[in-house]
Amino acid sequence: MAKQFSWEQEYKRTWEEGPQSKINEAIMEADASYSNNRKGIIRHLHIVVDVSEAIDKIDFLPSFRANIVKALEEFVPSFYTENPLSVLSFLSVRDVCVKYVSSVDIDIHSFLGQTGCKWFSLLNGLEGSVEIMKNSTYVKEILVIVASTSTRDPHGYTEVLSKMKAYSIKVHFISLCGEVALYKSISKATEGGFYVPIDMNHFSAIMARFHHPSDYNGTKLSLAKIGFPLILEEPSVCACHLEMKMFGYECPVCNTIVCSLPIHCPICSTQLVSTLSLSKSLRFLYPLKPFVCASNGMCSICGIECEWMCEGCRNTFCRECNSFIHGTLSFCVYCDDPYN
């Protein structure tokens, strides 16, 4: 029988070949490479969105704008859930900086409601972002979501790159239009990431990466002023919205009333948080150690065949329970020391 062409041969799932132990080891190494590096849990993530005429392109149906709005609406609440001590801000940019928003309850539809027009100036967006973030003591990151394949700038990038390095600002790019050498070189120079989504599901997956803090390689450490406010169960006017509320939180420094947590005190700029918010951040300060491979036994939770074992309590877990413990709980449910 004559040799078959490759497209005539039987379909093979080559990515599933190899011992299962090697796959488990690769997963464990990936978890360890993330967990063992130092993180900055108090972050300022500043998202720059390209609102030039390119935002209304229909390369990703129905348009870039519609898909960006959908992705950001999903991203914002998840970000604050995972990073209760962090700050999220937005800047829309075309040839100039259009709108800056740093409110927790941002309306994405209103923020990106204007019709895209003119061209995109990356330099103006970066310079505006540096001015916003330069005095922050947080771990500073800029995420640029861009749909343009070109940028018109008044001068070069040498000065703004020097400022970003001086202020330890990382710049990440999500380029919806494909790979652009300028965007990639800036992200590399600032130790940021560069991503080109192949579809909108991939775009959402890329956005989900920014739920978790990136590695912090700096040597300069800063103290953050954090206050634990008292709960007031009586009508009062909140300083953040100037509205009457039936309950609130009193700043321990200046006695200002606010209506939600976490928030910066409008008067003394103290970061007001609850003890629950602080405890949620322990998953990044004290990450759960990856479990080791186990070839025999049953899962201690669901009773099916196990693949992993906790070295602290010697309990075994299946792949799904291991993913749930490390990805959601971030502590072992059987260990006396939950962060072993």
PDB file of C-alpha atoms in Angstrom, residues 85 222-229 251-253 262-265 268-275 278:
ATOM      1  CA  LEU A  85      -6.089  46.679  48.573  1.00  0.00           C
ATOM      2  CA  SER A 222       7.593  51.565  50.900  1.00  0.00           C
ATOM      3  CA  LEU A 223       5.297  51.570  53.898  1.00  0.00           C
ATOM      4  CA  ALA A 224       1.595  51.925  53.121  1.00  0.00           C
ATOM      5  CA  LYS A 225      -0.677  53.817  55.499  1.00  0.00           C
ATOM      6  CA  ILE A 226      -3.652  51.529  56.196  1.00  0.00           C
ATOM      7  CA  GLY A 227      -6.556  52.191  58.535  1.00  0.00           C
ATOM      8  CA  PHE A 228      -9.269  49.888  59.879  1.00  0.00           C
ATOM      9  CA  PRO A 229     -12.417  52.042  60.157  1.00  0.00           C
ATOM     10  CA  CYS A 251     -11.777  56.819  59.330  1.00  0.00           C
ATOM     11  CA  PRO A 252      -9.628  56.196  62.438  1.00  0.00           C
ATOM     12  CA  VAL A 253      -7.287  59.062  61.491  1.00  0.00           C
ATOM     13  CA  PRO A 262     -11.807  49.501  50.451  1.00  0.00           C
ATOM     14  CA  ILE A 263     -11.336  53.186  49.635  1.00  0.00           C
ATOM     15  CA  HIS A 264      -8.881  56.044  50.038  1.00  0.00           C
ATOM     16  CA  CYS A 265     -10.046  58.509  52.661  1.00  0.00           C
ATOM     17  CA  CYS A 268      -6.336  62.245  54.794  1.00  0.00           C
ATOM     18  CA  SER A 269      -5.700  59.736  51.931  1.00  0.00           C
ATOM     19  CA  THR A 270      -5.413  56.792  54.330  1.00  0.00           C
ATOM     20  CA  GLN A 271      -6.169  53.461  52.659  1.00  0.00           C
ATOM     21  CA  LEU A 272      -9.268  52.243  54.513  1.00  0.00           C
ATOM     22  CA  VAL A 273      -9.731  48.465  54.466  1.00  0.00           C
ATOM     23  CA  SER A 274     -11.491  45.743  56.396  1.00  0.00           C
ATOM     24  CA  THR A 275      -9.707  42.866  58.076  1.00  0.00           C
ATOM     25  CA  LEU A 278      -6.378  42.246  54.291  1.00  0.00           C
TER      26      LEU A 278
END
